[in-house]
Short mmCIF file of C-alpha atoms in Angstrom, two decimals:
data_model
loop_
_atom_site.label_atom_id
_atom_site.label_comp_id
_atom_site.label_asym_id
_atom_site.label_seq_id
_atom_site.Cartn_x
_atom_site.Cartn_y
_atom_site.Cartn_z
CA MET U 1 55.55 -8.35 -7.88
CA SER U 2 52.89 -5.76 -8.52
CA LEU U 3 49.56 -5.73 -6.89
CA GLY U 4 46.82 -8.08 -8.06
CA ASP U 5 44.33 -6.99 -10.60
CA GLU U 6 41.54 -8.22 -8.37
CA HIS U 7 42.97 -6.45 -5.28
CA GLY U 8 44.69 -3.36 -6.70
CA ALA U 9 47.20 -2.43 -9.39
CA ARG U 10 50.67 -0.93 -9.86
CA GLY U 11 52.35 0.32 -12.95
CA GLU U 12 50.97 1.32 -16.32
CA ASP U 13 49.56 -2.03 -17.39
CA GLY U 14 48.34 -3.44 -14.19
CA GLY U 15 50.08 -5.71 -11.77
CA TYR U 16 50.41 -9.28 -10.63
CA GLY U 17 47.12 -11.03 -10.12
CA GLY U 18 44.16 -12.66 -11.84
CA THR U 19 41.97 -11.20 -14.45
CA GLY U 20 38.83 -13.04 -13.39
CA GLN U 21 39.17 -15.43 -16.28
CA THR U 22 41.10 -18.20 -14.54
CA ARG U 23 39.09 -21.37 -14.13
CA THR U 24 39.82 -23.05 -10.78
CA ARG U 25 39.51 -26.81 -10.58
CA LEU U 26 37.95 -27.64 -7.24
CA PRO U 27 39.02 -30.41 -4.93
CA ASP U 28 37.08 -33.52 -4.08
CA SER U 29 37.49 -33.37 -0.33
CA ALA U 30 34.26 -32.28 1.30
CA GLY U 31 34.48 -29.44 3.78
CA ASP U 32 37.59 -27.84 2.36
CA VAL U 33 37.21 -24.08 1.86
CA TYR U 34 38.51 -24.41 -1.69
CA GLY U 35 35.26 -26.13 -2.67
CA GLY U 36 33.17 -29.24 -2.36
CA PRO U 37 32.94 -32.30 -4.58
CA ARG U 38 33.34 -31.47 -8.22
CA ARG U 39 34.93 -33.61 -10.91
CA GLY U 40 35.04 -33.28 -14.64
CA THR U 41 35.02 -36.13 -17.17
CA ARG U 42 37.92 -36.98 -19.40
CA SER U 43 37.17 -37.88 -22.99
CA SER U 44 38.06 -41.31 -24.30
CA SER U 45 40.29 -39.65 -26.92
CA ARG U 46 42.32 -38.00 -24.19
CA SER U 47 42.68 -41.37 -22.40
CA LEU U 48 43.86 -42.94 -25.67
CA VAL U 49 46.41 -40.17 -26.18
CA THR U 50 47.71 -40.70 -22.64
CA VAL U 51 48.06 -44.51 -23.16
CA VAL U 52 49.86 -44.02 -26.49
CA GLY U 53 52.21 -41.52 -24.88
CA VAL U 54 53.06 -43.90 -22.10
CA VAL U 55 53.76 -46.72 -24.58
CA VAL U 56 56.03 -44.45 -26.60
CA LEU U 57 58.00 -43.43 -23.56
CA LEU U 58 58.27 -47.09 -22.47
CA ILE U 59 59.62 -48.17 -25.90
CA ALA U 60 62.14 -45.32 -25.85
CA ALA U 61 63.28 -46.31 -22.34
CA ILE U 62 63.75 -49.97 -23.34
CA ALA U 63 65.66 -48.98 -26.46
CA PHE U 64 67.95 -46.78 -24.38
CA ALA U 65 68.52 -49.49 -21.75
CA ASN U 66 69.39 -52.07 -24.42
CA ARG U 67 71.72 -49.75 -26.38
CA GLY U 68 75.14 -51.18 -27.19
CA GLY U 69 77.96 -50.73 -24.74
CA GLY U 70 80.19 -48.67 -27.04
CA ASP U 71 82.13 -45.63 -26.00
CA SER U 72 79.74 -42.88 -24.91
CA GLY U 73 81.84 -40.34 -26.74
CA SER U 74 81.73 -42.07 -30.12
CA GLU U 75 78.71 -39.97 -31.27
CA ASP U 76 80.22 -36.56 -30.76
CA GLY U 77 80.43 -35.96 -34.49
CA GLY U 78 83.82 -34.18 -34.15
CA GLY U 79 87.44 -35.14 -34.19
CA GLY U 80 89.93 -35.50 -31.38
CA GLY U 81 88.16 -38.31 -29.56
CA LYS U 82 86.34 -35.96 -27.18
CA ALA U 83 83.07 -37.12 -25.68
CA GLY U 84 80.02 -35.47 -27.11
CA ALA U 85 77.76 -33.29 -24.95
CA ALA U 86 74.89 -34.97 -23.34
CA PRO U 87 71.47 -34.09 -24.79
CA THR U 88 70.41 -32.56 -21.44
CA ALA U 89 73.60 -30.59 -20.85
CA PRO U 90 72.91 -27.02 -19.75
CA SER U 91 73.64 -24.23 -22.18
CA GLY U 92 74.36 -20.56 -21.75
CA GLU U 93 76.25 -18.82 -19.00
CA GLU U 94 76.56 -20.19 -15.44
CA PRO U 95 74.10 -18.86 -12.85
CA VAL U 96 75.40 -16.08 -10.66
CA LYS U 97 77.02 -17.07 -7.41
CA SER U 98 76.51 -13.81 -5.45
CA LYS U 99 73.54 -12.13 -3.82
CA ALA U 100 72.56 -8.61 -2.74
CA GLY U 101 69.78 -8.27 -0.24
CA GLY U 102 69.04 -11.99 -0.64
CA ILE U 103 68.54 -11.49 -4.41
CA PRO U 104 70.87 -12.97 -7.04
CA SER U 105 73.27 -10.34 -8.37
CA GLY U 106 76.40 -9.93 -10.47
CA PHE U 107 74.80 -10.72 -13.80
CA ALA U 108 76.85 -10.78 -17.01
CA GLN U 109 76.89 -7.70 -19.23
CA SER U 110 75.30 -9.58 -22.07
CA GLU U 111 71.89 -10.50 -23.47
CA GLN U 112 71.90 -13.73 -21.42
CA GLY U 113 72.80 -11.74 -18.29
CA ALA U 114 69.98 -9.29 -18.90
CA GLN U 115 67.46 -12.07 -19.29
CA SER U 116 68.70 -13.74 -16.11
CA ALA U 117 68.53 -10.46 -14.17
CA ALA U 118 64.97 -9.79 -15.36
CA SER U 119 63.80 -13.33 -14.47
CA ASN U 120 65.31 -13.20 -11.00
CA TYR U 121 63.99 -9.71 -10.37
CA ALA U 122 60.49 -10.87 -11.36
CA VAL U 123 60.78 -13.56 -8.68
CA ALA U 124 61.82 -11.05 -6.05
CA LEU U 125 59.19 -8.53 -6.95
CA GLY U 126 56.60 -11.34 -6.92
CA SER U 127 57.43 -12.65 -3.45
CA THR U 128 55.61 -12.32 -0.16
CA GLY U 129 58.35 -9.95 0.97
CA MET U 130 56.74 -7.20 -1.07
CA PHE U 131 53.85 -7.22 1.39
CA GLN U 132 56.14 -6.40 4.40
CA SER U 133 57.42 -2.86 4.55
CA ALA U 134 61.04 -3.40 5.59
CA ARG U 135 61.60 -6.29 3.14
CA ARG U 136 59.85 -4.37 0.29
CA HIS U 137 62.15 -1.42 0.77
CA GLU U 138 65.16 -3.77 0.61
CA ILE U 139 63.90 -5.50 -2.55
CA VAL U 140 63.11 -2.26 -4.32
CA GLY U 141 66.44 -0.75 -3.34
CA THR U 142 68.27 -3.79 -4.73
CA VAL U 143 66.37 -4.36 -7.92
CA TYR U 144 65.84 -0.83 -9.20
CA THR U 145 68.38 1.94 -9.91
CA SER U 146 68.80 4.42 -7.11
CA ASP U 147 66.81 7.02 -8.99
CA ALA U 148 63.95 4.68 -9.79
CA ALA U 149 63.85 3.22 -6.26
CA GLY U 150 63.65 6.71 -4.73
CA LYS U 151 60.63 7.54 -6.84
CA LEU U 152 58.87 4.22 -6.19
CA GLN U 153 59.20 3.79 -2.42
CA SER U 154 56.53 6.23 -1.33
CA PRO U 155 53.91 5.25 -4.00
CA MET U 156 54.47 1.56 -3.18
CA ASP U 157 54.01 2.22 0.54
CA GLU U 158 50.73 3.86 -0.24
CA ALA U 159 49.66 1.05 -2.53
CA TYR U 160 50.47 -1.64 0.06
CA SER U 161 48.25 0.14 2.61
CA GLU U 162 46.77 -1.44 5.69
CA SER U 163 43.35 -1.60 4.03
CA PHE U 164 44.78 -3.34 0.99
CA LEU U 165 46.63 -5.88 3.12
CA ASN U 166 43.44 -6.48 5.09
CA LYS U 167 41.61 -7.36 1.87
CA LEU U 168 44.19 -10.14 1.35
CA GLY U 169 43.68 -11.43 4.85
CA LEU U 170 46.99 -10.00 6.11
CA ASP U 171 47.59 -7.79 9.18
CA ALA U 172 49.11 -4.36 9.05
CA GLU U 173 52.64 -5.91 9.05
CA GLY U 174 51.84 -8.14 6.14
CA ASN U 175 51.58 -11.34 8.19
CA ALA U 176 49.01 -14.10 7.63
CA PRO U 177 46.72 -15.22 10.50
CA LYS U 178 47.92 -18.08 12.60
CA GLY U 179 47.27 -21.40 10.92
CA ASN U 180 47.20 -19.82 7.45
CA THR U 181 49.77 -19.46 4.67
CA PHE U 182 49.86 -16.47 2.39
CA VAL U 183 51.17 -17.43 -1.02
CA SER U 184 52.70 -15.07 -3.58
CA ARG U 185 55.14 -16.49 -6.11
CA THR U 186 56.29 -15.65 -9.59
CA VAL U 187 57.52 -18.57 -11.75
CA PRO U 188 59.26 -17.45 -14.91
CA LEU U 189 58.61 -19.70 -17.92
CA GLY U 190 60.77 -17.88 -20.43
CA ALA U 191 62.45 -14.61 -21.26
CA GLY U 192 63.10 -12.66 -24.47
CA VAL U 193 65.26 -9.65 -25.33
CA GLN U 194 63.31 -6.89 -27.00
CA GLN U 195 66.29 -4.46 -27.20
CA TYR U 196 69.88 -4.65 -26.14
CA SER U 197 73.04 -2.60 -25.92
CA ASP U 198 76.00 -2.65 -23.56
CA SER U 199 74.27 -0.14 -21.30
CA THR U 200 70.54 -0.74 -21.70
CA ALA U 201 68.19 -3.64 -22.34
CA THR U 202 64.51 -4.36 -22.55
CA VAL U 203 63.57 -7.88 -21.50
CA SER U 204 60.13 -9.49 -21.33
CA VAL U 205 59.50 -12.37 -18.88
CA TRP U 206 56.54 -14.68 -19.36
CA TYR U 207 55.48 -16.10 -16.05
CA MET U 208 52.89 -17.92 -14.06
CA GLY U 209 51.98 -16.43 -10.74
CA LEU U 210 50.44 -17.88 -7.61
CA ILE U 211 48.62 -15.72 -5.13
CA GLY U 212 46.07 -16.22 -2.38
CA MET U 213 45.59 -17.36 1.24
CA SER U 214 45.82 -21.05 2.11
CA GLY U 215 44.06 -21.96 5.35
CA PRO U 216 40.95 -23.47 6.97
CA ASN U 217 38.92 -20.24 6.79
CA SER U 218 40.36 -18.64 3.66
CA THR U 219 37.91 -16.83 1.42
CA ASP U 220 40.63 -16.13 -1.22
CA PRO U 221 42.03 -19.56 -2.29
CA VAL U 222 45.46 -19.70 -3.95
CA HIS U 223 45.02 -19.37 -7.68
CA SER U 224 47.23 -19.04 -10.69
CA THR U 225 47.63 -16.09 -13.09
CA TRP U 226 49.55 -15.70 -16.35
CA LYS U 227 51.36 -12.48 -17.24
CA THR U 228 54.19 -10.99 -19.25
CA TRP U 229 56.46 -8.66 -17.29
CA THR U 230 58.65 -6.28 -19.29
CA PHE U 231 61.66 -4.69 -17.69
CA ASP U 232 63.70 -1.75 -18.87
CA LEU U 233 67.22 -2.39 -17.59
CA GLN U 234 70.28 -0.22 -17.21
CA TRP U 235 73.85 -1.32 -16.58
CA SER U 236 74.66 0.44 -13.30
CA ASP U 237 77.51 -0.14 -10.83
CA GLY U 238 78.55 -3.37 -12.51
CA ASP U 239 75.06 -5.02 -12.67
CA TRP U 240 71.72 -4.82 -14.41
CA LYS U 241 69.15 -2.63 -12.62
CA VAL U 242 65.48 -1.84 -13.41
CA THR U 243 64.54 1.65 -14.49
CA LYS U 244 60.94 0.89 -15.39
CA ASP U 245 58.62 -2.16 -15.66
CA THR U 246 55.19 -2.83 -17.02
CA GLN U 247 52.91 -5.88 -17.22
CA LYS U 248 50.19 -7.26 -19.44
CA ASP U 249 47.91 -10.25 -19.18
CA GLY U 250 48.81 -13.63 -20.74
CA PRO U 251 49.42 -15.55 -22.83
CA ALA U 252 47.43 -18.04 -20.72
CA PRO U 253 47.05 -21.71 -21.68
CA VAL U 254 43.73 -23.57 -21.66
CA PRO U 255 43.08 -24.70 -18.07
CA GLY U 256 43.64 -28.44 -17.54
CA ASP U 257 41.56 -31.03 -15.76
CA ASP U 258 43.84 -31.30 -12.71
CA ARG U 259 42.16 -31.61 -9.36
CA ALA U 260 42.74 -28.50 -7.24
CA ALA U 261 44.67 -29.24 -4.10
CA SER U 262 43.28 -28.67 -0.61
CA SER U 263 44.50 -25.81 1.54
CA ASP U 264 46.67 -28.19 3.57
CA GLU U 265 48.31 -29.55 0.45
CA ILE U 266 49.07 -26.09 -0.87
CA SER U 267 50.51 -24.94 2.47
CA LYS U 268 52.71 -28.02 2.71
CA ALA U 269 53.98 -27.59 -0.86
CA ILE U 270 54.82 -23.95 -0.25
CA GLU U 271 56.84 -24.89 2.84
CA GLU U 272 58.63 -27.84 1.21
CA TYR U 273 59.48 -26.48 -2.25
CA GLY U 274 61.80 -23.52 -2.58
CA GLY U 275 62.48 -21.35 -5.59
CA PHE U 276 65.28 -21.18 -8.09
CA THR U 277 68.04 -18.87 -9.31
CA TYR U 278 67.15 -18.34 -12.91
CA ALA U 279 69.78 -18.13 -15.64
CA ARG U 280 69.36 -18.01 -19.37
#
């Protein structure tokens, strides 16, 4: 995770954070720091589309439930009597089963492995651990090549200064005030290989980010950002490692009409829902 555009920046093309163009849908609960009463109106056409969608899904569900009781493998389209793959069966290589410094490791030396590595590294670099010195050093030392990590440690320490952390509402150790939850997450939505060889790869990860402070007195509510993170990877010591990374804004979808959650709801969700190990 790089530093937020609204709070600071890292790298050539800016870091993780908003661009000032994200529309926040405010909650209805009065008194919440995320905003007072404010609701938008949904058009009748959108309501009609929603109803039609529900009806279509219901018809499909009924058709599936009433389907004949033939052999489930009869539609495989191939010989040998083998059952066909389920429509939702996973594809690609299996996720890695090992970790280094708490970060998935041991990725395959392939295009899929490079995409999986980049996605998981984006998650690690976009975590709250980057705001705490010891954990940041561990993440950087795990994700980057030894040469790249050596060059990055000092500039990153300077970037994540006490004054910068204070602007985010964190103390000098990167901790949130009591009763508050600092949120920083990267959620990869897709990855694409820009260049690949057995020793190097360039992979772009399109992701949604969450950053901000959730709490009763927060002046920086948790908000979403949309970025594309591009990693230059090198096959080093049996795994993919980052040599350089850059970011750019978007592509960002049109904001929806969802009601923004209260600070309590956000804090609870962050505590209850963990992350994933991403694999292509």
